[in-house]
Coordinates of C-alpha atoms in Angstrom, one line a residue:
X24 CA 79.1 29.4 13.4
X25 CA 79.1 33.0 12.9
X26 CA 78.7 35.6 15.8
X27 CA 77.5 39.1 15.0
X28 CA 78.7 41.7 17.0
X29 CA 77.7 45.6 17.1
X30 CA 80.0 47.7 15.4
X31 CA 82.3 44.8 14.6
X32 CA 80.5 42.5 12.2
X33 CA 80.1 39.0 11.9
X34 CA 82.9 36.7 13.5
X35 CA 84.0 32.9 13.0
X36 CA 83.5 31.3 16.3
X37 CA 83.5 27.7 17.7
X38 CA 81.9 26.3 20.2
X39 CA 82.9 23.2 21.9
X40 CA 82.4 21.7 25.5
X41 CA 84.1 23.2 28.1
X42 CA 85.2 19.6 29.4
X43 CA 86.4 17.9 26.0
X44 CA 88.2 20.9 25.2
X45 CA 89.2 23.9 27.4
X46 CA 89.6 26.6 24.8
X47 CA 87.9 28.8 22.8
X48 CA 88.5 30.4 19.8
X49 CA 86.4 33.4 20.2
X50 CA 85.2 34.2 23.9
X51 CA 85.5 32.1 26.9
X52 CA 82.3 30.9 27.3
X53 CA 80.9 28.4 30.9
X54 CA 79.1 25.1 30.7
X55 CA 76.1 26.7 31.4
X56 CA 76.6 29.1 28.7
X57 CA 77.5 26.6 26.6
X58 CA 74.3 25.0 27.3
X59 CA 71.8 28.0 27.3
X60 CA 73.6 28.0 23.8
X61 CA 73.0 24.8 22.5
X62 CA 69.2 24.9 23.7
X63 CA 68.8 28.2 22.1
X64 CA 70.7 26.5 18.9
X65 CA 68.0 23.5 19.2
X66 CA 64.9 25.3 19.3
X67 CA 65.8 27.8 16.6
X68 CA 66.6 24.3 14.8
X69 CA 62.7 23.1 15.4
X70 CA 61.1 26.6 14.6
X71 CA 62.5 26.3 11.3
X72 CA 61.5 22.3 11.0
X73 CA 57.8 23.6 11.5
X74 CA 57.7 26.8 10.3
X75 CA 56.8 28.2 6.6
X76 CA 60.6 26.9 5.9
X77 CA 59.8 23.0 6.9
X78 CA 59.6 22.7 3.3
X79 CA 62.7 24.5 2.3
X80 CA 65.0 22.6 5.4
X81 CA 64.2 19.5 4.5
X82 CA 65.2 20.0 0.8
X83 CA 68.3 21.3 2.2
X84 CA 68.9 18.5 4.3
X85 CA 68.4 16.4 1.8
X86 CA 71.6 16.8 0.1
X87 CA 70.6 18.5 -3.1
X88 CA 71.8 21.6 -4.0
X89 CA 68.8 24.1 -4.1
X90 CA 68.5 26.8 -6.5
X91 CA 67.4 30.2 -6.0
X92 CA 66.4 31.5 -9.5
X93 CA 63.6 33.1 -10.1
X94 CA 61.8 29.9 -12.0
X95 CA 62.4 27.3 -9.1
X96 CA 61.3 29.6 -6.6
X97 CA 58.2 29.9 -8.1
X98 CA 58.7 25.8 -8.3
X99 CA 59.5 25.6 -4.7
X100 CA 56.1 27.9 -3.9
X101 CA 53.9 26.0 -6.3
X102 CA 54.6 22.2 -4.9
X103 CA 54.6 23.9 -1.0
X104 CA 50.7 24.8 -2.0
X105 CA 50.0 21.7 -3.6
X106 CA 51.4 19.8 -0.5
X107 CA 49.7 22.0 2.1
X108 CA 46.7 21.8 -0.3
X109 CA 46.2 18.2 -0.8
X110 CA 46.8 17.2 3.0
X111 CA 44.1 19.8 5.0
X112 CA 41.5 17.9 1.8
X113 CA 41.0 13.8 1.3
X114 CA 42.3 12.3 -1.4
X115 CA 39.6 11.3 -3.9
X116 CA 39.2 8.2 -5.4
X117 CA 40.1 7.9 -9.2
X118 CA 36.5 7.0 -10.6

């Protein structure tokens, strides 16, 4: 994970349980930090499951490398309004 500090920039850090391994190697940081962490980590985690970027994290998650060209971004949009399209209407019977 990267910390980013005022004035200093982003820095490497790693965060482990205080219990399973009693060193740090950016900042000292307590259990309860350590917690307060991880639940901030975990909701930041579901924002972005529900937000406008559900889409996007779970094509990530996936495994596939995801472009950012100009063409499949305009991909990416187009198949996020056909998905949000198609499930706020039914489905209509082929005639």
């Amino acid at each position: 994970m990267w910390v980013h500090l005022p004035d200093l920039g982003a820095l490497p850090a790693r965060l482990s349980d205080i219990r399973d391994a009693p060193h740090f190697e950016l900042l000292p940081v307590d259990e309860k930090d350590l917690d307060e962490i991880t639940k901030a980590l975990a909701e930041v985690d579901e924002w972005l499951r529900t937000a406008k970027t559900k889409y996007g994290i779970r094509f990530a998650e996936s495994g596939l490398d995801v472009a950012y060209d100009g063409e499949s971004r305009r991909q990416y949009a187009e198949a996020m309004a056909a998905k949000t399209s198609s499930s706020a209407s039914p489905r209509r019977r082929a005639a």
